[in-house]
Amino acid sequence: MHFYRRVLNWSQLHPARSAVLAGWYQQGCTIFGAAVAIPFILKLLGRSDAGLWFSLQGFLTMLGLADFGFSSAISRQAAYSLRFSEASSATRAPDLIETQPGWRGVSELYASSRVIFWRVTAIAGIALILLYHTMLPHTKLIETRTPETALIWYALGASILLNLQTRLSQSFLDGIGFMFLGRFISGSYALLWNVASVIALLIAPGLLGMSLAVLGASLIQFVTMHLALSRFAARQIDFKMPASKPLISRLWKVALPFGFVNSGVYLVGTIQVPLLGSILGPAAVAPYYLAARISQTLGAAVQQVTVTQSPLFTQQIAAADINGAKFRMRRTICLGMLLYLMAGLFLYFGSPSLVRVWVGPGQYIGKDVLLFLTVNFLIAGLAVVPGHFVLASGSNPFALATLIQGVLAVIGTIFLCPIIGIAGVPLSLLIAGLFTNYWYYPFRAWHVWLYLNQTAAGYISPSAVNLR
């Protein structure tokens, strides 16, 4: 117990370091879970059923879009409300809401956010039913629907709905300075559901047992995350405070741009796997899935270092510590770019050997596809690191650009994949990004940097700063 309290105290004194360490733990659990699960899935299910499993997960991730940016907006707002005071109220951004100062503002935010998350979960539940009965029958993924396929679909869908509810508690843990705890729990969940699905596959080969195992793991994560927030914020957050209708309305408006960004990100990244399976069949999914999973893991590893700085950057803005915010932004961008460069080199030169040892020869994409994937990964990473600080500053100008990027990527995939095969996916992503966010993220981040410089030098009033 004494060691536990020492760890907790150190984590609260060093929120950025503890969040990074917990992020590495989260990433390690994700990597280890995938490293254990994927070879078993490919071996015991075969390439076709394995591709179906990966594709169904990609389709169902679409339900997470019902969050529509609320978790990001709420986490940022919780960080701002916690440090907000009348003395620092002059330092504002258009999407940061003036609530009651301190924990009363956080309590008001939680009550309103809880109402919103129940609504979006209901919307996701309706979408779950419509997807199965209207979209899947028109793809090559499921030729015939049976009671077993329905159980697989709805078990996986229920796990997504539980994860959607889990985001509410994790958003507040992130915003109030317990990001390390949320990442520890979500990392443990990533390990748990991968291991549980393998155990289920060994006991009863097939997708049904795996989907039920994932559902059980999601239920455990939901309960644990809720208990963590109740335990560590019970004395500060008033969970009985009623929701504020004006705050609910304002949160909808603030989260709307985040929702467009998340939808665009889904179209850029996650949808590519099920879309590839729908166009070329499930057997074509596994090689690209492995490459995409490795690139996403590398990107997430870098972001464990960079994204953890966002709530602290927001808190510094709320406290009018402009020089501290500038230092954090400059240091994080330089470090993030270096890490992305190293990750890109490993993706191209190291991942083929990794996959050959991991799942065996003949299971990976060719060098031409990998080159497109690596170039896109590197340019996207160099652009997204400064872009996070635009969002953390209280503005979100990326909604339309990201949505356009996603639509262009999907259209490119649909047209290019039948012509050049799997290479059509990373090539369409690269073209779509170059036309939109790969130049727009750094451009908007430069605007934020100029505003911070002017504010610190006293050239403009902080209240006049408009980061849009």
GROMACS .gro file of C-alpha atoms in nm:
model
  468
    1MET     CA    1   0.000   0.000   0.000
    2HIS     CA    2   0.286   0.238   0.082
    3PHE     CA    3   0.450   0.167  -0.257
    4TYR     CA    4   0.116   0.223  -0.431
    5ARG     CA    5   0.076   0.565  -0.267
    6ARG     CA    6   0.431   0.664  -0.358
    7VAL     CA    7   0.368   0.572  -0.723
    8LEU     CA    8   0.040   0.766  -0.721
    9ASN     CA    9   0.199   1.074  -0.563
   10TRP     CA   10   0.488   1.068  -0.812
   11SER     CA   11   0.240   1.036  -1.101
   12GLN     CA   12   0.047   1.339  -0.983
   13LEU     CA   13   0.365   1.543  -0.937
   14HIS     CA   14   0.492   1.445  -1.284
   15PRO     CA   15   0.179   1.408  -1.500
   16ALA     CA   16   0.359   1.428  -1.836
   17ARG     CA   17   0.624   1.170  -1.748
   18SER     CA   18   0.375   0.933  -1.591
   19ALA     CA   19   0.143   0.964  -1.892
   20VAL     CA   20   0.432   0.886  -2.128
   21LEU     CA   21   0.533   0.581  -1.923
   22ALA     CA   22   0.174   0.459  -1.906
   23GLY     CA   23   0.146   0.524  -2.278
   24TRP     CA   24   0.448   0.304  -2.341
   25TYR     CA   25   0.287   0.039  -2.123
   26GLN     CA   26  -0.031   0.074  -2.326
   27GLN     CA   27   0.162   0.046  -2.649
   28GLY     CA   28   0.360  -0.251  -2.519
   29CYS     CA   29   0.040  -0.433  -2.426
   30THR     CA   30  -0.107  -0.360  -2.769
   31ILE     CA   31   0.205  -0.484  -2.947
   32PHE     CA   32   0.241  -0.794  -2.732
   33GLY     CA   33  -0.128  -0.878  -2.763
   34ALA     CA   34  -0.119  -0.845  -3.140
   35ALA     CA   35   0.210  -1.036  -3.160
   36VAL     CA   36   0.049  -1.326  -2.977
   37ALA     CA   37  -0.294  -1.315  -3.141
   38ILE     CA   38  -0.229  -1.253  -3.512
   39PRO     CA   39  -0.014  -1.564  -3.583
   40PHE     CA   40  -0.273  -1.785  -3.412
   41ILE     CA   41  -0.556  -1.620  -3.603
   42LEU     CA   42  -0.383  -1.662  -3.940
   43LYS     CA   43  -0.285  -2.021  -3.865
   44LEU     CA   44  -0.609  -2.149  -3.711
   45LEU     CA   45  -0.859  -1.951  -3.917
   46GLY     CA   46  -0.680  -1.930  -4.250
   47ARG     CA   47  -0.628  -1.617  -4.459
   48SER     CA   48  -0.994  -1.586  -4.566
   49ASP     CA   49  -1.157  -1.612  -4.221
   50ALA     CA   50  -0.875  -1.406  -4.068
   51GLY     CA   51  -0.941  -1.135  -4.327
   52LEU     CA   52  -1.311  -1.150  -4.238
   53TRP     CA   53  -1.226  -1.106  -3.867
   54PHE     CA   54  -1.003  -0.806  -3.936
   55SER     CA   55  -1.259  -0.655  -4.175
   56LEU     CA   56  -1.552  -0.689  -3.933
   57GLN     CA   57  -1.350  -0.510  -3.668
   58GLY     CA   58  -1.280  -0.231  -3.916
   59PHE     CA   59  -1.646  -0.196  -4.006
   60LEU     CA   60  -1.757  -0.194  -3.643
   61THR     CA   61  -1.502   0.072  -3.554
   62MET     CA   62  -1.735   0.293  -3.755
   63LEU     CA   63  -1.970   0.283  -3.456
   64GLY     CA   64  -1.705   0.462  -3.251
   65LEU     CA   65  -1.765   0.763  -3.474
   66ALA     CA   66  -2.088   0.814  -3.278
   67ASP     CA   67  -1.857   0.968  -3.018
   68PHE     CA   68  -1.834   1.244  -3.279
   69GLY     CA   69  -1.543   1.412  -3.109
   70PHE     CA   70  -1.701   1.445  -2.765
   71SER     CA   71  -1.425   1.257  -2.584
   72SER     CA   72  -1.158   1.489  -2.730
   73ALA     CA   73  -1.360   1.803  -2.662
   74ILE     CA   74  -1.451   1.693  -2.310
   75SER     CA   75  -1.095   1.597  -2.215
   76ARG     CA   76  -0.968   1.936  -2.334
   77GLN     CA   77  -1.252   2.120  -2.162
   78ALA     CA   78  -1.198   1.933  -1.832
   79ALA     CA   79  -0.832   2.037  -1.835
   80TYR     CA   80  -0.934   2.398  -1.901
   81SER     CA   81  -1.216   2.409  -1.643
   82LEU     CA   82  -0.993   2.263  -1.373
   83ARG     CA   83  -0.738   2.543  -1.409
   84PHE     CA   84  -0.983   2.816  -1.509
   85SER     CA   85  -1.022   3.114  -1.277
   86GLU     CA   86  -1.148   3.464  -1.313
   87ALA     CA   87  -0.790   3.590  -1.294
   88SER     CA   88  -0.690   3.400  -1.608
   89SER     CA   89  -1.016   3.432  -1.797
   90ALA     CA   90  -0.862   3.680  -2.040
   91THR     CA   91  -0.662   3.403  -2.207
   92ARG     CA   92  -0.934   3.241  -2.414
   93ALA     CA   93  -0.986   3.048  -2.732
   94PRO     CA   94  -1.316   3.020  -2.916
   95ASP     CA   95  -1.384   2.653  -2.833
   96LEU     CA   96  -1.292   2.665  -2.463
   97ILE     CA   97  -1.609   2.714  -2.260
   98GLU     CA   98  -1.617   2.930  -1.950
   99THR     CA   99  -1.768   2.708  -1.681
  100GLN     CA  100  -1.767   2.750  -1.307
  101PRO     CA  101  -1.402   2.757  -1.195
  102GLY     CA  102  -1.224   2.451  -1.064
  103TRP     CA  103  -1.392   2.127  -0.962
  104ARG     CA  104  -1.743   2.269  -0.973
  105GLY     CA  105  -1.692   2.338  -1.341
  106VAL     CA  106  -1.560   1.984  -1.391
  107SER     CA  107  -1.865   1.845  -1.205
  108GLU     CA  108  -2.100   2.044  -1.425
  109LEU     CA  109  -1.913   1.922  -1.731
  110TYR     CA  110  -1.937   1.557  -1.621
  111ALA     CA  111  -2.312   1.572  -1.563
  112SER     CA  112  -2.371   1.723  -1.907
  113SER     CA  113  -2.127   1.487  -2.078
  114ARG     CA  114  -2.299   1.183  -1.928
  115VAL     CA  115  -2.625   1.281  -2.095
  116ILE     CA  116  -2.449   1.328  -2.427
  117PHE     CA  117  -2.276   0.987  -2.413
  118TRP     CA  118  -2.601   0.803  -2.348
  119ARG     CA  119  -2.748   0.971  -2.653
  120VAL     CA  120  -2.455   0.889  -2.882
  121THR     CA  121  -2.452   0.527  -2.757
  122ALA     CA  122  -2.818   0.495  -2.857
  123ILE     CA  123  -2.734   0.634  -3.201
  124ALA     CA  124  -2.449   0.382  -3.235
  125GLY     CA  125  -2.685   0.098  -3.139
  126ILE     CA  126  -2.923   0.192  -3.419
  127ALA     CA  127  -2.631   0.214  -3.663
  128LEU     CA  128  -2.518  -0.134  -3.554
  129ILE     CA  129  -2.850  -0.282  -3.666
  130LEU     CA  130  -2.865  -0.087  -3.993
  131LEU     CA  131  -2.509  -0.181  -4.095
  132TYR     CA  132  -2.573  -0.551  -4.060
  133HIS     CA  133  -2.902  -0.553  -4.247
  134THR     CA  134  -2.833  -0.295  -4.518
  135MET     CA  135  -2.457  -0.262  -4.589
  136LEU     CA  136  -2.293  -0.601  -4.531
  137PRO     CA  137  -2.522  -0.793  -4.770
  138HIS     CA  138  -2.382  -0.583  -5.058
  139THR     CA  139  -2.015  -0.667  -4.990
  140LYS     CA  140  -1.797  -0.973  -5.054
  141LEU     CA  141  -1.731  -1.020  -4.683
  142ILE     CA  142  -2.037  -1.225  -4.583
  143GLU     CA  143  -2.191  -1.427  -4.864
  144THR     CA  144  -2.478  -1.564  -4.653
  145ARG     CA  145  -2.607  -1.444  -4.319
  146THR     CA  146  -2.676  -1.705  -4.051
  147PRO     CA  147  -2.773  -1.690  -3.682
  148GLU     CA  148  -2.404  -1.745  -3.600
  149THR     CA  149  -2.287  -1.453  -3.812
  150ALA     CA  150  -2.552  -1.237  -3.646
  151LEU     CA  151  -2.424  -1.337  -3.300
  152ILE     CA  152  -2.066  -1.260  -3.405
  153TRP     CA  153  -2.167  -0.920  -3.539
  154TYR     CA  154  -2.376  -0.817  -3.240
  155ALA     CA  155  -2.125  -0.943  -2.982
  156LEU     CA  156  -1.848  -0.738  -3.145
  157GLY     CA  157  -2.090  -0.446  -3.180
  158ALA     CA  158  -2.185  -0.459  -2.812
  159SER     CA  159  -1.815  -0.444  -2.722
  160ILE     CA  160  -1.783  -0.126  -2.930
  161LEU     CA  161  -2.082   0.027  -2.749
  162LEU     CA  162  -1.923  -0.053  -2.413
  163ASN     CA  163  -1.596   0.102  -2.529
  164LEU     CA  164  -1.791   0.411  -2.631
  165GLN     CA  165  -1.926   0.445  -2.276
  166THR     CA  166  -1.576   0.385  -2.140
  167ARG     CA  167  -1.452   0.694  -2.323
  168LEU     CA  168  -1.655   0.918  -2.092
  169SER     CA  169  -1.461   0.812  -1.782
  170GLN     CA  170  -1.128   0.806  -1.965
  171SER     CA  171  -1.183   1.157  -2.103
  172PHE     CA  172  -1.219   1.295  -1.752
  173LEU     CA  173  -0.923   1.098  -1.621
  174ASP     CA  174  -0.715   1.250  -1.902
  175GLY     CA  175  -0.842   1.602  -1.844
  176ILE     CA  176  -0.800   1.615  -1.466
  177GLY     CA  177  -0.442   1.486  -1.470
  178PHE     CA  178  -0.484   1.108  -1.443
  179MET     CA  179  -0.400   1.027  -1.804
  180PHE     CA  180  -0.152   0.767  -1.682
  181LEU     CA  181  -0.435   0.573  -1.516
  182GLY     CA  182  -0.663   0.576  -1.820
  183ARG     CA  183  -0.378   0.459  -2.040
  184PHE     CA  184  -0.283   0.185  -1.797
  185ILE     CA  185  -0.638   0.050  -1.798
  186SER     CA  186  -0.682   0.075  -2.175
  187GLY     CA  187  -0.342  -0.090  -2.229
  188SER     CA  188  -0.438  -0.377  -2.002
  189TYR     CA  189  -0.761  -0.410  -2.200
  190ALA     CA  190  -0.570  -0.432  -2.529
  191LEU     CA  191  -0.368  -0.720  -2.389
  192LEU     CA  192  -0.670  -0.886  -2.231
  193TRP     CA  193  -0.894  -0.895  -2.538
  194ASN     CA  194  -0.616  -1.027  -2.763
  195VAL     CA  195  -0.518  -1.304  -2.522
  196ALA     CA  196  -0.882  -1.388  -2.444
  197SER     CA  197  -0.968  -1.417  -2.814
  198VAL     CA  198  -0.675  -1.657  -2.869
  199ILE     CA  199  -0.783  -1.871  -2.573
  200ALA     CA  200  -1.137  -1.877  -2.709
  201LEU     CA  201  -1.004  -1.973  -3.053
  202LEU     CA  202  -0.803  -2.262  -2.906
  203ILE     CA  203  -1.103  -2.387  -2.708
  204ALA     CA  204  -1.361  -2.356  -2.987
  205PRO     CA  205  -1.220  -2.269  -3.332
  206GLY     CA  206  -1.431  -2.005  -3.502
  207LEU     CA  207  -1.524  -1.640  -3.479
  208LEU     CA  208  -1.814  -1.671  -3.233
  209GLY     CA  209  -1.605  -1.762  -2.930
  210MET     CA  210  -1.355  -1.490  -3.015
  211SER     CA  211  -1.626  -1.225  -3.039
  212LEU     CA  212  -1.773  -1.327  -2.701
  213ALA     CA  213  -1.424  -1.307  -2.547
  214VAL     CA  214  -1.381  -0.953  -2.682
  215LEU     CA  215  -1.721  -0.859  -2.538
  216GLY     CA  216  -1.620  -0.988  -2.194
  217ALA     CA  217  -1.293  -0.793  -2.203
  218SER     CA  218  -1.480  -0.475  -2.298
  219LEU     CA  219  -1.716  -0.519  -2.004
  220ILE     CA  220  -1.420  -0.552  -1.766
  221GLN     CA  221  -1.260  -0.236  -1.909
  222PHE     CA  222  -1.585  -0.039  -1.876
  223VAL     CA  223  -1.630  -0.131  -1.509
  224THR     CA  224  -1.264  -0.072  -1.423
  225MET     CA  225  -1.246   0.271  -1.589
  226HIS     CA  226  -1.566   0.387  -1.418
  227LEU     CA  227  -1.443   0.265  -1.078
  228ALA     CA  228  -1.109   0.440  -1.133
  229LEU     CA  229  -1.277   0.775  -1.197
  230SER     CA  230  -1.507   0.726  -0.898
  231ARG     CA  231  -1.214   0.635  -0.675
  232PHE     CA  232  -0.971   0.912  -0.769
  233ALA     CA  233  -1.216   1.196  -0.825
  234ALA     CA  234  -1.496   1.109  -0.582
  235ARG     CA  235  -1.398   1.382  -0.335
  236GLN     CA  236  -1.371   1.652  -0.601
  237ILE     CA  237  -1.635   1.573  -0.866
  238ASP     CA  238  -1.998   1.603  -0.755
  239PHE     CA  239  -2.152   1.310  -0.946
  240LYS     CA  240  -2.502   1.415  -0.834
  241MET     CA  241  -2.487   1.758  -0.996
  242PRO     CA  242  -2.762   1.797  -1.259
  243ALA     CA  243  -2.679   1.843  -1.625
  244SER     CA  244  -2.675   2.191  -1.775
  245LYS     CA  245  -2.881   2.221  -2.094
  246PRO     CA  246  -2.687   2.527  -2.218
  247LEU     CA  247  -2.359   2.342  -2.159
  248ILE     CA  248  -2.490   2.035  -2.344
  249SER     CA  249  -2.583   2.255  -2.639
  250ARG     CA  250  -2.243   2.425  -2.637
  251LEU     CA  251  -2.059   2.094  -2.617
  252TRP     CA  252  -2.245   1.971  -2.927
  253LYS     CA  253  -2.124   2.276  -3.117
  254VAL     CA  254  -1.766   2.247  -2.991
  255ALA     CA  255  -1.747   1.873  -3.062
  256LEU     CA  256  -1.889   1.905  -3.413
  257PRO     CA  257  -1.553   1.990  -3.578
  258PHE     CA  258  -1.388   1.706  -3.383
  259GLY     CA  259  -1.656   1.474  -3.521
  260PHE     CA  260  -1.575   1.573  -3.876
  261VAL     CA  261  -1.205   1.523  -3.804
  262ASN     CA  262  -1.269   1.178  -3.654
  263SER     CA  263  -1.488   1.082  -3.950
  264GLY     CA  264  -1.214   1.190  -4.187
  265VAL     CA  265  -0.952   0.999  -3.989
  266TYR     CA  266  -1.170   0.688  -4.007
  267LEU     CA  267  -1.202   0.724  -4.383
  268VAL     CA  268  -0.825   0.776  -4.410
  269GLY     CA  269  -0.718   0.488  -4.187
  270THR     CA  270  -0.958   0.233  -4.047
  271ILE     CA  271  -1.201   0.197  -4.336
  272GLN     CA  272  -0.923   0.091  -4.573
  273VAL     CA  273  -0.905  -0.265  -4.436
  274PRO     CA  274  -1.276  -0.353  -4.469
  275LEU     CA  275  -1.296  -0.157  -4.794
  276LEU     CA  276  -1.009  -0.361  -4.935
  277GLY     CA  277  -1.187  -0.681  -4.833
  278SER     CA  278  -1.511  -0.562  -4.990
  279ILE     CA  279  -1.337  -0.487  -5.322
  280LEU     CA  280  -1.080  -0.766  -5.352
  281GLY     CA  281  -1.220  -1.021  -5.106
  282PRO     CA  282  -1.118  -1.121  -4.749
  283ALA     CA  283  -0.806  -1.309  -4.867
  284ALA     CA  284  -0.646  -0.980  -4.979
  285VAL     CA  285  -0.685  -0.820  -4.636
  286ALA     CA  286  -0.426  -0.998  -4.419
  287PRO     CA  287  -0.099  -0.876  -4.588
  288TYR     CA  288  -0.210  -0.513  -4.590
  289TYR     CA  289  -0.360  -0.544  -4.241
  290LEU     CA  290  -0.021  -0.649  -4.105
  291ALA     CA  291   0.153  -0.352  -4.267
  292ALA     CA  292  -0.117  -0.109  -4.158
  293ARG     CA  293  -0.110  -0.247  -3.805
  294ILE     CA  294   0.267  -0.206  -3.781
  295SER     CA  295   0.253   0.153  -3.914
  296GLN     CA  296  -0.032   0.241  -3.677
  297THR     CA  297   0.158   0.090  -3.386
  298LEU     CA  298   0.468   0.292  -3.471
  299GLY     CA  299   0.259   0.610  -3.505
  300ALA     CA  300   0.084   0.543  -3.175
  301ALA     CA  301   0.420   0.484  -3.006
  302VAL     CA  302   0.539   0.828  -3.115
  303GLN     CA  303   0.213   0.987  -3.005
  304GLN     CA  304   0.252   0.839  -2.658
  305VAL     CA  305   0.526   1.103  -2.626
  306THR     CA  306   0.360   1.389  -2.815
  307VAL     CA  307  -0.014   1.371  -2.741
  308THR     CA  308   0.043   1.345  -2.366
  309GLN     CA  309   0.160   1.707  -2.378
  310SER     CA  310  -0.174   1.837  -2.507
  311PRO     CA  311  -0.369   1.864  -2.176
  312LEU     CA  312  -0.068   2.027  -2.011
  313PHE     CA  313  -0.042   2.274  -2.300
  314THR     CA  314  -0.412   2.358  -2.257
  315GLN     CA  315  -0.369   2.404  -1.882
  316GLN     CA  316  -0.078   2.642  -1.940
  317ILE     CA  317  -0.294   2.850  -2.175
  318ALA     CA  318  -0.573   2.854  -1.914
  319ALA     CA  319  -0.325   2.974  -1.651
  320ALA     CA  320  -0.182   3.238  -1.889
  321ASP     CA  321   0.161   3.067  -1.882
  322ILE     CA  322   0.235   3.154  -2.245
  323ASN     CA  323   0.613   3.113  -2.225
  324GLY     CA  324   0.570   2.767  -2.075
  325ALA     CA  325   0.323   2.674  -2.351
  326LYS     CA  326   0.571   2.794  -2.618
  327PHE     CA  327   0.852   2.588  -2.472
  328ARG     CA  328   0.634   2.275  -2.453
  329MET     CA  329   0.515   2.318  -2.811
  330ARG     CA  330   0.864   2.372  -2.958
  331ARG     CA  331   1.023   2.085  -2.767
  332THR     CA  332   0.744   1.837  -2.848
  333ILE     CA  333   0.740   1.917  -3.220
  334CYS     CA  334   1.117   1.870  -3.254
  335LEU     CA  335   1.114   1.544  -3.061
  336GLY     CA  336   0.807   1.414  -3.245
  337MET     CA  337   0.958   1.477  -3.587
  338LEU     CA  338   1.277   1.294  -3.492
  339LEU     CA  339   1.081   0.997  -3.361
  340TYR     CA  340   0.864   0.979  -3.673
  341LEU     CA  341   1.174   0.978  -3.893
  342MET     CA  342   1.318   0.686  -3.699
  343ALA     CA  343   0.985   0.501  -3.710
  344GLY     CA  344   0.957   0.552  -4.087
  345LEU     CA  345   1.301   0.404  -4.145
  346PHE     CA  346   1.211   0.100  -3.938
  347LEU     CA  347   0.880   0.057  -4.121
  348TYR     CA  348   1.048   0.028  -4.461
  349PHE     CA  349   1.372  -0.152  -4.376
  350GLY     CA  350   1.278  -0.349  -4.064
  351SER     CA  351   0.914  -0.453  -4.092
  352PRO     CA  352   0.959  -0.718  -4.369
  353SER     CA  353   1.203  -0.912  -4.152
  354LEU     CA  354   0.977  -0.867  -3.851
  355VAL     CA  355   0.676  -1.013  -4.033
  356ARG     CA  356   0.882  -1.300  -4.175
  357VAL     CA  357   0.986  -1.401  -3.823
  358TRP     CA  358   0.646  -1.318  -3.673
  359VAL     CA  359   0.396  -1.497  -3.900
  360GLY     CA  360   0.613  -1.664  -4.163
  361PRO     CA  361   0.720  -1.592  -4.524
  362GLY     CA  362   0.476  -1.491  -4.796
  363GLN     CA  363   0.238  -1.310  -4.562
  364TYR     CA  364   0.345  -0.948  -4.624
  365ILE     CA  365   0.298  -0.679  -4.886
  366GLY     CA  366   0.554  -0.619  -5.162
  367LYS     CA  367   0.825  -0.353  -5.157
  368ASP     CA  368   0.632  -0.124  -5.393
  369VAL     CA  369   0.328  -0.115  -5.165
  370LEU     CA  370   0.552  -0.075  -4.861
  371LEU     CA  371   0.729   0.223  -5.019
  372PHE     CA  372   0.400   0.409  -5.072
  373LEU     CA  373   0.292   0.318  -4.720
  374THR     CA  374   0.618   0.443  -4.565
  375VAL     CA  375   0.623   0.773  -4.754
  376ASN     CA  376   0.264   0.840  -4.651
  377PHE     CA  377   0.338   0.743  -4.289
  378LEU     CA  378   0.638   0.974  -4.268
  379ILE     CA  379   0.473   1.281  -4.425
  380ALA     CA  380   0.155   1.232  -4.221
  381GLY     CA  381   0.354   1.202  -3.897
  382LEU     CA  382   0.558   1.514  -3.961
  383ALA     CA  383   0.236   1.705  -4.025
  384VAL     CA  384   0.023   1.573  -3.740
  385VAL     CA  385   0.261   1.652  -3.450
  386PRO     CA  386   0.225   2.032  -3.481
  387GLY     CA  387  -0.143   1.986  -3.563
  388HIS     CA  388  -0.213   1.851  -3.214
  389PHE     CA  389  -0.118   2.186  -3.064
  390VAL     CA  390  -0.374   2.364  -3.279
  391LEU     CA  391  -0.644   2.144  -3.127
  392ALA     CA  392  -0.503   2.181  -2.775
  393SER     CA  393  -0.503   2.561  -2.812
  394GLY     CA  394  -0.883   2.560  -2.825
  395SER     CA  395  -0.947   2.568  -3.198
  396ASN     CA  396  -1.027   2.306  -3.460
  397PRO     CA  397  -0.991   2.433  -3.818
  398PHE     CA  398  -0.930   2.084  -3.960
  399ALA     CA  399  -1.286   1.954  -3.982
  400LEU     CA  400  -1.358   2.021  -4.348
  401ALA     CA  401  -1.004   1.948  -4.469
  402THR     CA  402  -0.992   1.611  -4.289
  403LEU     CA  403  -1.333   1.511  -4.418
  404ILE     CA  404  -1.228   1.600  -4.773
  405GLN     CA  405  -0.907   1.403  -4.723
  406GLY     CA  406  -1.107   1.098  -4.613
  407VAL     CA  407  -1.350   1.119  -4.904
  408LEU     CA  408  -1.063   1.155  -5.153
  409ALA     CA  409  -0.886   0.855  -4.998
  410VAL     CA  410  -1.196   0.635  -5.024
  411ILE     CA  411  -1.267   0.740  -5.382
  412GLY     CA  412  -0.903   0.677  -5.473
  413THR     CA  413  -0.911   0.333  -5.313
  414ILE     CA  414  -1.229   0.236  -5.496
  415PHE     CA  415  -1.085   0.339  -5.833
  416LEU     CA  416  -0.720   0.233  -5.790
  417CYS     CA  417  -0.749  -0.105  -5.613
  418PRO     CA  418  -0.921  -0.285  -5.905
  419ILE     CA  419  -0.641  -0.154  -6.133
  420ILE     CA  420  -0.318  -0.184  -5.929
  421GLY     CA  421  -0.432  -0.402  -5.639
  422ILE     CA  422  -0.331  -0.339  -5.278
  423ALA     CA  423  -0.096  -0.056  -5.381
  424GLY     CA  424  -0.404   0.153  -5.454
  425VAL     CA  425  -0.468   0.198  -5.081
  426PRO     CA  426  -0.145   0.374  -4.969
  427LEU     CA  427  -0.120   0.563  -5.298
  428SER     CA  428  -0.470   0.705  -5.258
  429LEU     CA  429  -0.391   0.799  -4.896
  430LEU     CA  430  -0.076   0.982  -5.003
  431ILE     CA  431  -0.247   1.177  -5.282
  432ALA     CA  432  -0.542   1.273  -5.060
  433GLY     CA  433  -0.310   1.390  -4.780
  434LEU     CA  434  -0.090   1.600  -5.006
  435PHE     CA  435  -0.396   1.784  -5.134
  436THR     CA  436  -0.529   1.856  -4.785
  437ASN     CA  437  -0.387   1.819  -4.434
  438TYR     CA  438  -0.024   1.738  -4.497
  439TRP     CA  439   0.039   2.108  -4.564
  440TYR     CA  440  -0.257   2.251  -4.373
  441TYR     CA  441  -0.161   2.109  -4.028
  442PRO     CA  442   0.181   2.281  -4.020
  443PHE     CA  443   0.031   2.598  -4.166
  444ARG     CA  444  -0.225   2.630  -3.884
  445ALA     CA  445   0.034   2.536  -3.622
  446TRP     CA  446   0.251   2.823  -3.745
  447HIS     CA  447  -0.043   3.057  -3.683
  448VAL     CA  448  -0.070   2.929  -3.325
  449TRP     CA  449   0.301   2.988  -3.275
  450LEU     CA  450   0.275   3.345  -3.403
  451TYR     CA  451  -0.017   3.419  -3.171
  452LEU     CA  452   0.172   3.280  -2.873
  453ASN     CA  453   0.474   3.495  -2.963
  454GLN     CA  454   0.261   3.806  -2.993
  455THR     CA  455   0.076   3.734  -2.669
  456ALA     CA  456   0.397   3.671  -2.476
  457ALA     CA  457   0.551   3.991  -2.613
  458GLY     CA  458   0.239   4.192  -2.529
  459TYR     CA  459   0.173   4.295  -2.891
  460ILE     CA  460  -0.191   4.189  -2.871
  461SER     CA  461  -0.440   4.134  -2.594
  462PRO     CA  462  -0.490   3.765  -2.508
  463SER     CA  463  -0.866   3.819  -2.523
  464ALA     CA  464  -0.829   3.918  -2.885
  465VAL     CA  465  -0.655   3.594  -2.981
  466ASN     CA  466  -0.863   3.405  -3.233
  467LEU     CA  467  -0.696   3.077  -3.319
  468ARG     CA  468  -0.945   2.990  -3.585
   0.00000   0.00000   0.00000
